[in-house]
Amino acid sequence: GLEATISAAPEFFRLVPKLQAKQNNETKIECPICFEEKEDVQQIPHWKSHGDVSEHKMCSECAKRYQKKICPFCQEVSLKEDILACIEDFVQQVKSRSSNGDPNELAALLERWQFFEMEYGDNPKVIYRVAMLVLRDPEFKNMLKSGVRSKMPWMR
């Protein structure tokens, strides 16, 4: 009993520094993008996730280099706030530019939408979801109805 415990004590104290080092490293997580142990590895925010995305992570350095707004693992939209702000701005731009009736200004807006489609061209679900958000926006919906009823030139 006691003799075995005393004889095992030196072995225990020899392992203590290794155990402490292991506990200190537990705050570091391997980034699945660069495969380096980092302290700032975080889960990628998803707009609408399908399934378990808890392992969809990257470190801040990889996040800075990765400029797309989609998760590199599942291709789902990752920066909802940016896209929602873009939708709101798009609706406001249509509102202000349609009141002038200048077809060139409205063509520039359509070009902006085309750039969005090109950016997310490999993920049609994202394009569809954003288009539906634009069409469901109450202000945009009213502008469309009014434009159709009044046969506004910008509705060509």
PDB file of N, CA and C in Angstrom, residues 51-126:
ATOM      1  N   GLY A  51     -26.879  20.783 -41.266  1.00  0.00           N
ATOM      2  CA  GLY A  51     -26.073  19.768 -40.604  1.00  0.00           C
ATOM      3  C   GLY A  51     -25.108  20.377 -39.607  1.00  0.00           C
ATOM      4  N   ASP A  52     -24.195  19.567 -39.134  1.00  0.00           N
ATOM      5  CA  ASP A  52     -23.232  19.968 -38.119  1.00  0.00           C
ATOM      6  C   ASP A  52     -22.078  20.732 -38.761  1.00  0.00           C
ATOM      7  N   VAL A  53     -21.920  21.984 -38.378  1.00  0.00           N
ATOM      8  CA  VAL A  53     -20.829  22.812 -38.901  1.00  0.00           C
ATOM      9  C   VAL A  53     -19.836  23.176 -37.803  1.00  0.00           C
ATOM     10  N   SER A  54     -19.887  22.461 -36.695  1.00  0.00           N
ATOM     11  CA  SER A  54     -19.040  22.795 -35.554  1.00  0.00           C
ATOM     12  C   SER A  54     -17.551  22.655 -35.856  1.00  0.00           C
ATOM     13  N   GLU A  55     -17.187  21.866 -36.836  1.00  0.00           N
ATOM     14  CA  GLU A  55     -15.775  21.707 -37.191  1.00  0.00           C
ATOM     15  C   GLU A  55     -15.358  22.604 -38.360  1.00  0.00           C
ATOM     16  N   HIS A  56     -16.255  23.442 -38.822  1.00  0.00           N
ATOM     17  CA  HIS A  56     -15.922  24.386 -39.892  1.00  0.00           C
ATOM     18  C   HIS A  56     -15.262  25.590 -39.226  1.00  0.00           C
ATOM     19  N   LYS A  57     -13.947  25.549 -39.146  1.00  0.00           N
ATOM     20  CA  LYS A  57     -13.189  26.550 -38.409  1.00  0.00           C
ATOM     21  C   LYS A  57     -12.002  27.025 -39.225  1.00  0.00           C
ATOM     22  N   MET A  58     -11.467  28.188 -38.812  1.00  0.00           N
ATOM     23  CA  MET A  58     -10.196  28.654 -39.351  1.00  0.00           C
ATOM     24  C   MET A  58      -9.611  29.690 -38.411  1.00  0.00           C
ATOM     25  N   CYS A  59      -8.299  29.863 -38.488  1.00  0.00           N
ATOM     26  CA  CYS A  59      -7.619  30.847 -37.654  1.00  0.00           C
ATOM     27  C   CYS A  59      -7.787  32.232 -38.283  1.00  0.00           C
ATOM     28  N   SER A  60      -7.461  33.255 -37.528  1.00  0.00           N
ATOM     29  CA  SER A  60      -7.650  34.625 -38.030  1.00  0.00           C
ATOM     30  C   SER A  60      -6.747  34.916 -39.227  1.00  0.00           C
ATOM     31  N   GLU A  61      -5.554  34.340 -39.248  1.00  0.00           N
ATOM     32  CA  GLU A  61      -4.644  34.552 -40.379  1.00  0.00           C
ATOM     33  C   GLU A  61      -5.232  33.983 -41.672  1.00  0.00           C
ATOM     34  N   CYS A  62      -5.783  32.783 -41.591  1.00  0.00           N
ATOM     35  CA  CYS A  62      -6.412  32.172 -42.775  1.00  0.00           C
ATOM     36  C   CYS A  62      -7.669  32.947 -43.173  1.00  0.00           C
ATOM     37  N   ALA A  63      -8.417  33.429 -42.183  1.00  0.00           N
ATOM     38  CA  ALA A  63      -9.634  34.194 -42.458  1.00  0.00           C
ATOM     39  C   ALA A  63      -9.303  35.481 -43.213  1.00  0.00           C
ATOM     40  N   LYS A  64      -8.173  36.103 -42.875  1.00  0.00           N
ATOM     41  CA  LYS A  64      -7.765  37.327 -43.575  1.00  0.00           C
ATOM     42  C   LYS A  64      -7.423  37.039 -45.031  1.00  0.00           C
ATOM     43  N   ARG A  65      -6.790  35.898 -45.276  1.00  0.00           N
ATOM     44  CA  ARG A  65      -6.397  35.532 -46.643  1.00  0.00           C
ATOM     45  C   ARG A  65      -7.572  35.025 -47.468  1.00  0.00           C
ATOM     46  N   TYR A  66      -8.563  34.435 -46.813  1.00  0.00           N
ATOM     47  CA  TYR A  66      -9.725  33.867 -47.509  1.00  0.00           C
ATOM     48  C   TYR A  66     -10.766  34.966 -47.665  1.00  0.00           C
ATOM     49  N   GLN A  67     -10.916  35.504 -48.836  1.00  0.00           N
ATOM     50  CA  GLN A  67     -11.758  36.676 -49.063  1.00  0.00           C
ATOM     51  C   GLN A  67     -13.202  36.361 -49.446  1.00  0.00           C
ATOM     52  N   LYS A  68     -13.519  35.096 -49.634  1.00  0.00           N
ATOM     53  CA  LYS A  68     -14.878  34.748 -50.052  1.00  0.00           C
ATOM     54  C   LYS A  68     -15.829  34.794 -48.862  1.00  0.00           C
ATOM     55  N   LYS A  69     -17.108  34.977 -49.154  1.00  0.00           N
ATOM     56  CA  LYS A  69     -18.129  35.039 -48.115  1.00  0.00           C
ATOM     57  C   LYS A  69     -18.900  33.741 -48.022  1.00  0.00           C
ATOM     58  N   ILE A  70     -18.217  32.650 -48.341  1.00  0.00           N
ATOM     59  CA  ILE A  70     -18.821  31.332 -48.218  1.00  0.00           C
ATOM     60  C   ILE A  70     -17.865  30.435 -47.439  1.00  0.00           C
ATOM     61  N   CYS A  71     -18.427  29.482 -46.747  1.00  0.00           N
ATOM     62  CA  CYS A  71     -17.633  28.537 -45.969  1.00  0.00           C
ATOM     63  C   CYS A  71     -16.826  27.666 -46.933  1.00  0.00           C
ATOM     64  N   PRO A  72     -15.506  27.516 -46.716  1.00  0.00           N
ATOM     65  CA  PRO A  72     -14.713  26.703 -47.627  1.00  0.00           C
ATOM     66  C   PRO A  72     -15.004  25.202 -47.520  1.00  0.00           C
ATOM     67  N   PHE A  73     -15.724  24.795 -46.482  1.00  0.00           N
ATOM     68  CA  PHE A  73     -16.015  23.378 -46.289  1.00  0.00           C
ATOM     69  C   PHE A  73     -17.338  22.966 -46.917  1.00  0.00           C
ATOM     70  N   CYS A  74     -18.396  23.771 -46.709  1.00  0.00           N
ATOM     71  CA  CYS A  74     -19.729  23.369 -47.185  1.00  0.00           C
ATOM     72  C   CYS A  74     -20.298  24.317 -48.244  1.00  0.00           C
ATOM     73  N   GLN A  75     -19.589  25.404 -48.553  1.00  0.00           N
ATOM     74  CA  GLN A  75     -20.003  26.382 -49.559  1.00  0.00           C
ATOM     75  C   GLN A  75     -21.257  27.151 -49.167  1.00  0.00           C
ATOM     76  N   GLU A  76     -21.601  27.189 -47.899  1.00  0.00           N
ATOM     77  CA  GLU A  76     -22.757  27.948 -47.421  1.00  0.00           C
ATOM     78  C   GLU A  76     -22.320  29.388 -47.139  1.00  0.00           C
ATOM     79  N   VAL A  77     -23.255  30.331 -47.214  1.00  0.00           N
ATOM     80  CA  VAL A  77     -22.956  31.737 -46.943  1.00  0.00           C
ATOM     81  C   VAL A  77     -22.460  31.869 -45.508  1.00  0.00           C
ATOM     82  N   SER A  78     -21.348  32.600 -45.359  1.00  0.00           N
ATOM     83  CA  SER A  78     -20.768  32.697 -44.024  1.00  0.00           C
ATOM     84  C   SER A  78     -20.884  34.084 -43.407  1.00  0.00           C
ATOM     85  N   LEU A  79     -21.081  35.118 -44.176  1.00  0.00           N
ATOM     86  CA  LEU A  79     -21.163  36.458 -43.604  1.00  0.00           C
ATOM     87  C   LEU A  79     -22.525  37.073 -43.884  1.00  0.00           C
ATOM     88  N   LYS A  80     -23.496  36.638 -43.147  1.00  0.00           N
ATOM     89  CA  LYS A  80     -24.882  37.062 -43.341  1.00  0.00           C
ATOM     90  C   LYS A  80     -25.027  38.583 -43.261  1.00  0.00           C
ATOM     91  N   GLU A  81     -24.387  39.216 -42.275  1.00  0.00           N
ATOM     92  CA  GLU A  81     -24.552  40.652 -42.067  1.00  0.00           C
ATOM     93  C   GLU A  81     -24.090  41.440 -43.288  1.00  0.00           C
ATOM     94  N   ASP A  82     -22.970  41.030 -43.889  1.00  0.00           N
ATOM     95  CA  ASP A  82     -22.464  41.709 -45.082  1.00  0.00           C
ATOM     96  C   ASP A  82     -23.453  41.602 -46.234  1.00  0.00           C
ATOM     97  N   ILE A  83     -24.012  40.429 -46.415  1.00  0.00           N
ATOM     98  CA  ILE A  83     -24.947  40.230 -47.521  1.00  0.00           C
ATOM     99  C   ILE A  83     -26.248  40.987 -47.269  1.00  0.00           C
ATOM    100  N   LEU A  84     -26.729  40.973 -46.023  1.00  0.00           N
ATOM    101  CA  LEU A  84     -27.951  41.713 -45.712  1.00  0.00           C
ATOM    102  C   LEU A  84     -27.740  43.215 -45.901  1.00  0.00           C
ATOM    103  N   ALA A  85     -26.571  43.710 -45.530  1.00  0.00           N
ATOM    104  CA  ALA A  85     -26.263  45.131 -45.747  1.00  0.00           C
ATOM    105  C   ALA A  85     -26.210  45.434 -47.240  1.00  0.00           C
ATOM    106  N   CYS A  86     -25.672  44.507 -48.017  1.00  0.00           N
ATOM    107  CA  CYS A  86     -25.606  44.669 -49.476  1.00  0.00           C
ATOM    108  C   CYS A  86     -27.008  44.715 -50.074  1.00  0.00           C
ATOM    109  N   ILE A  87     -27.905  43.875 -49.580  1.00  0.00           N
ATOM    110  CA  ILE A  87     -29.289  43.863 -50.062  1.00  0.00           C
ATOM    111  C   ILE A  87     -29.956  45.194 -49.749  1.00  0.00           C
ATOM    112  N   GLU A  88     -29.790  45.648 -48.511  1.00  0.00           N
ATOM    113  CA  GLU A  88     -30.401  46.918 -48.104  1.00  0.00           C
ATOM    114  C   GLU A  88     -29.879  48.066 -48.962  1.00  0.00           C
ATOM    115  N   ASP A  89     -28.578  48.082 -49.206  1.00  0.00           N
ATOM    116  CA  ASP A  89     -27.984  49.121 -50.044  1.00  0.00           C
ATOM    117  C   ASP A  89     -28.501  49.020 -51.471  1.00  0.00           C
ATOM    118  N   PHE A  90     -28.628  47.803 -51.982  1.00  0.00           N
ATOM    119  CA  PHE A  90     -29.127  47.594 -53.345  1.00  0.00           C
ATOM    120  C   PHE A  90     -30.546  48.170 -53.480  1.00  0.00           C
ATOM    121  N   VAL A  91     -31.401  47.867 -52.512  1.00  0.00           N
ATOM    122  CA  VAL A  91     -32.783  48.363 -52.540  1.00  0.00           C
ATOM    123  C   VAL A  91     -32.789  49.896 -52.497  1.00  0.00           C
ATOM    124  N   GLN A  92     -31.952  50.486 -51.644  1.00  0.00           N
ATOM    125  CA  GLN A  92     -31.897  51.947 -51.553  1.00  0.00           C
ATOM    126  C   GLN A  92     -31.394  52.570 -52.853  1.00  0.00           C
ATOM    127  N   GLN A  93     -30.428  51.927 -53.479  1.00  0.00           N
ATOM    128  CA  GLN A  93     -29.902  52.427 -54.748  1.00  0.00           C
ATOM    129  C   GLN A  93     -30.961  52.353 -55.844  1.00  0.00           C
ATOM    130  N   VAL A  94     -31.716  51.261 -55.885  1.00  0.00           N
ATOM    131  CA  VAL A  94     -32.794  51.144 -56.875  1.00  0.00           C
ATOM    132  C   VAL A  94     -33.814  52.252 -56.637  1.00  0.00           C
ATOM    133  N   LYS A  95     -34.139  52.479 -55.385  1.00  0.00           N
ATOM    134  CA  LYS A  95     -35.124  53.520 -55.050  1.00  0.00           C
ATOM    135  C   LYS A  95     -34.638  54.898 -55.514  1.00  0.00           C
ATOM    136  N   SER A  96     -33.417  55.257 -55.177  1.00  0.00           N
ATOM    137  CA  SER A  96     -32.932  56.596 -55.524  1.00  0.00           C
ATOM    138  C   SER A  96     -32.692  56.741 -57.028  1.00  0.00           C
ATOM    139  N   ARG A  97     -32.173  55.716 -57.669  1.00  0.00           N
ATOM    140  CA  ARG A  97     -31.866  55.818 -59.098  1.00  0.00           C
ATOM    141  C   ARG A  97     -33.098  55.671 -59.978  1.00  0.00           C
ATOM    142  N   SER A  98     -34.106  54.959 -59.511  1.00  0.00           N
ATOM    143  CA  SER A  98     -35.314  54.801 -60.326  1.00  0.00           C
ATOM    144  C   SER A  98     -36.131  56.081 -60.349  1.00  0.00           C
ATOM    145  N   SER A  99     -36.021  56.894 -59.312  1.00  0.00           N
ATOM    146  CA  SER A  99     -36.780  58.143 -59.298  1.00  0.00           C
ATOM    147  C   SER A  99     -36.263  59.104 -60.360  1.00  0.00           C
ATOM    148  N   ASN A 100     -34.972  59.008 -60.705  1.00  0.00           N
ATOM    149  CA  ASN A 100     -34.405  59.853 -61.766  1.00  0.00           C
ATOM    150  C   ASN A 100     -34.811  59.363 -63.152  1.00  0.00           C
ATOM    151  N   GLY A 101     -35.028  58.050 -63.265  1.00  0.00           N
ATOM    152  CA  GLY A 101     -35.417  57.472 -64.542  1.00  0.00           C
ATOM    153  C   GLY A 101     -34.271  57.333 -65.530  1.00  0.00           C
ATOM    154  N   ASP A 102     -33.042  57.585 -65.084  1.00  0.00           N
ATOM    155  CA  ASP A 102     -31.883  57.473 -65.975  1.00  0.00           C
ATOM    156  C   ASP A 102     -31.548  56.001 -66.198  1.00  0.00           C
ATOM    157  N   PRO A 103     -31.716  55.494 -67.420  1.00  0.00           N
ATOM    158  CA  PRO A 103     -31.465  54.075 -67.681  1.00  0.00           C
ATOM    159  C   PRO A 103     -30.002  53.673 -67.462  1.00  0.00           C
ATOM    160  N   ASN A 104     -29.066  54.615 -67.621  1.00  0.00           N
ATOM    161  CA  ASN A 104     -27.653  54.293 -67.406  1.00  0.00           C
ATOM    162  C   ASN A 104     -27.360  53.999 -65.931  1.00  0.00           C
ATOM    163  N   GLU A 105     -27.991  54.768 -65.061  1.00  0.00           N
ATOM    164  CA  GLU A 105     -27.792  54.528 -63.630  1.00  0.00           C
ATOM    165  C   GLU A 105     -28.371  53.173 -63.231  1.00  0.00           C
ATOM    166  N   LEU A 106     -29.518  52.834 -63.789  1.00  0.00           N
ATOM    167  CA  LEU A 106     -30.126  51.543 -63.476  1.00  0.00           C
ATOM    168  C   LEU A 106     -29.341  50.393 -64.094  1.00  0.00           C
ATOM    169  N   ALA A 107     -28.730  50.641 -65.245  1.00  0.00           N
ATOM    170  CA  ALA A 107     -27.882  49.610 -65.853  1.00  0.00           C
ATOM    171  C   ALA A 107     -26.683  49.317 -64.958  1.00  0.00           C
ATOM    172  N   ALA A 108     -26.159  50.347 -64.310  1.00  0.00           N
ATOM    173  CA  ALA A 108     -25.039  50.158 -63.377  1.00  0.00           C
ATOM    174  C   ALA A 108     -25.458  49.277 -62.203  1.00  0.00           C
ATOM    175  N   LEU A 109     -26.694  49.432 -61.767  1.00  0.00           N
ATOM    176  CA  LEU A 109     -27.199  48.583 -60.678  1.00  0.00           C
ATOM    177  C   LEU A 109     -27.332  47.134 -61.123  1.00  0.00           C
ATOM    178  N   LEU A 110     -27.816  46.939 -62.344  1.00  0.00           N
ATOM    179  CA  LEU A 110     -27.919  45.572 -62.860  1.00  0.00           C
ATOM    180  C   LEU A 110     -26.535  44.947 -63.016  1.00  0.00           C
ATOM    181  N   GLU A 111     -25.577  45.758 -63.383  1.00  0.00           N
ATOM    182  CA  GLU A 111     -24.209  45.259 -63.479  1.00  0.00           C
ATOM    183  C   GLU A 111     -23.710  44.813 -62.098  1.00  0.00           C
ATOM    184  N   ARG A 112     -24.070  45.562 -61.078  1.00  0.00           N
ATOM    185  CA  ARG A 112     -23.704  45.197 -59.698  1.00  0.00           C
ATOM    186  C   ARG A 112     -24.301  43.843 -59.330  1.00  0.00           C
ATOM    187  N   TRP A 113     -25.553  43.633 -59.717  1.00  0.00           N
ATOM    188  CA  TRP A 113     -26.190  42.331 -59.455  1.00  0.00           C
ATOM    189  C   TRP A 113     -25.466  41.220 -60.212  1.00  0.00           C
ATOM    190  N   GLN A 114     -25.051  41.498 -61.447  1.00  0.00           N
ATOM    191  CA  GLN A 114     -24.326  40.499 -62.235  1.00  0.00           C
ATOM    192  C   GLN A 114     -22.998  40.127 -61.572  1.00  0.00           C
ATOM    193  N   PHE A 115     -22.320  41.103 -60.976  1.00  0.00           N
ATOM    194  CA  PHE A 115     -21.078  40.801 -60.249  1.00  0.00           C
ATOM    195  C   PHE A 115     -21.364  39.885 -59.060  1.00  0.00           C
ATOM    196  N   PHE A 116     -22.469  40.146 -58.384  1.00  0.00           N
ATOM    197  CA  PHE A 116     -22.871  39.282 -57.269  1.00  0.00           C
ATOM    198  C   PHE A 116     -23.104  37.855 -57.769  1.00  0.00           C
ATOM    199  N   GLU A 117     -23.814  37.728 -58.889  1.00  0.00           N
ATOM    200  CA  GLU A 117     -24.073  36.410 -59.465  1.00  0.00           C
ATOM    201  C   GLU A 117     -22.781  35.702 -59.864  1.00  0.00           C
ATOM    202  N   MET A 118     -21.826  36.452 -60.384  1.00  0.00           N
ATOM    203  CA  MET A 118     -20.542  35.844 -60.765  1.00  0.00           C
ATOM    204  C   MET A 118     -19.777  35.384 -59.521  1.00  0.00           C
ATOM    205  N   GLU A 119     -19.833  36.189 -58.455  1.00  0.00           N
ATOM    206  CA  GLU A 119     -19.125  35.818 -57.227  1.00  0.00           C
ATOM    207  C   GLU A 119     -19.669  34.522 -56.640  1.00  0.00           C
ATOM    208  N   TYR A 120     -20.983  34.331 -56.702  1.00  0.00           N
ATOM    209  CA  TYR A 120     -21.622  33.153 -56.127  1.00  0.00           C
ATOM    210  C   TYR A 120     -22.128  32.190 -57.199  1.00  0.00           C
ATOM    211  N   GLY A 121     -21.586  32.281 -58.396  1.00  0.00           N
ATOM    212  CA  GLY A 121     -22.047  31.468 -59.511  1.00  0.00           C
ATOM    213  C   GLY A 121     -21.978  29.977 -59.270  1.00  0.00           C
ATOM    214  N   ASP A 122     -21.035  29.546 -58.450  1.00  0.00           N
ATOM    215  CA  ASP A 122     -20.919  28.114 -58.180  1.00  0.00           C
ATOM    216  C   ASP A 122     -21.852  27.662 -57.062  1.00  0.00           C
ATOM    217  N   ASN A 123     -22.642  28.589 -56.532  1.00  0.00           N
ATOM    218  CA  ASN A 123     -23.579  28.257 -55.462  1.00  0.00           C
ATOM    219  C   ASN A 123     -24.940  28.902 -55.757  1.00  0.00           C
ATOM    220  N   PRO A 124     -25.725  28.335 -56.676  1.00  0.00           N
ATOM    221  CA  PRO A 124     -26.997  28.950 -57.069  1.00  0.00           C
ATOM    222  C   PRO A 124     -27.992  29.103 -55.916  1.00  0.00           C
ATOM    223  N   LYS A 125     -27.866  28.266 -54.874  1.00  0.00           N
ATOM    224  CA  LYS A 125     -28.774  28.398 -53.724  1.00  0.00           C
ATOM    225  C   LYS A 125     -28.598  29.753 -53.041  1.00  0.00           C
ATOM    226  N   VAL A 126     -27.372  30.240 -52.999  1.00  0.00           N
ATOM    227  CA  VAL A 126     -27.100  31.545 -52.390  1.00  0.00           C
ATOM    228  C   VAL A 126     -27.741  32.645 -53.228  1.00  0.00           C
TER     229      VAL A 126
END
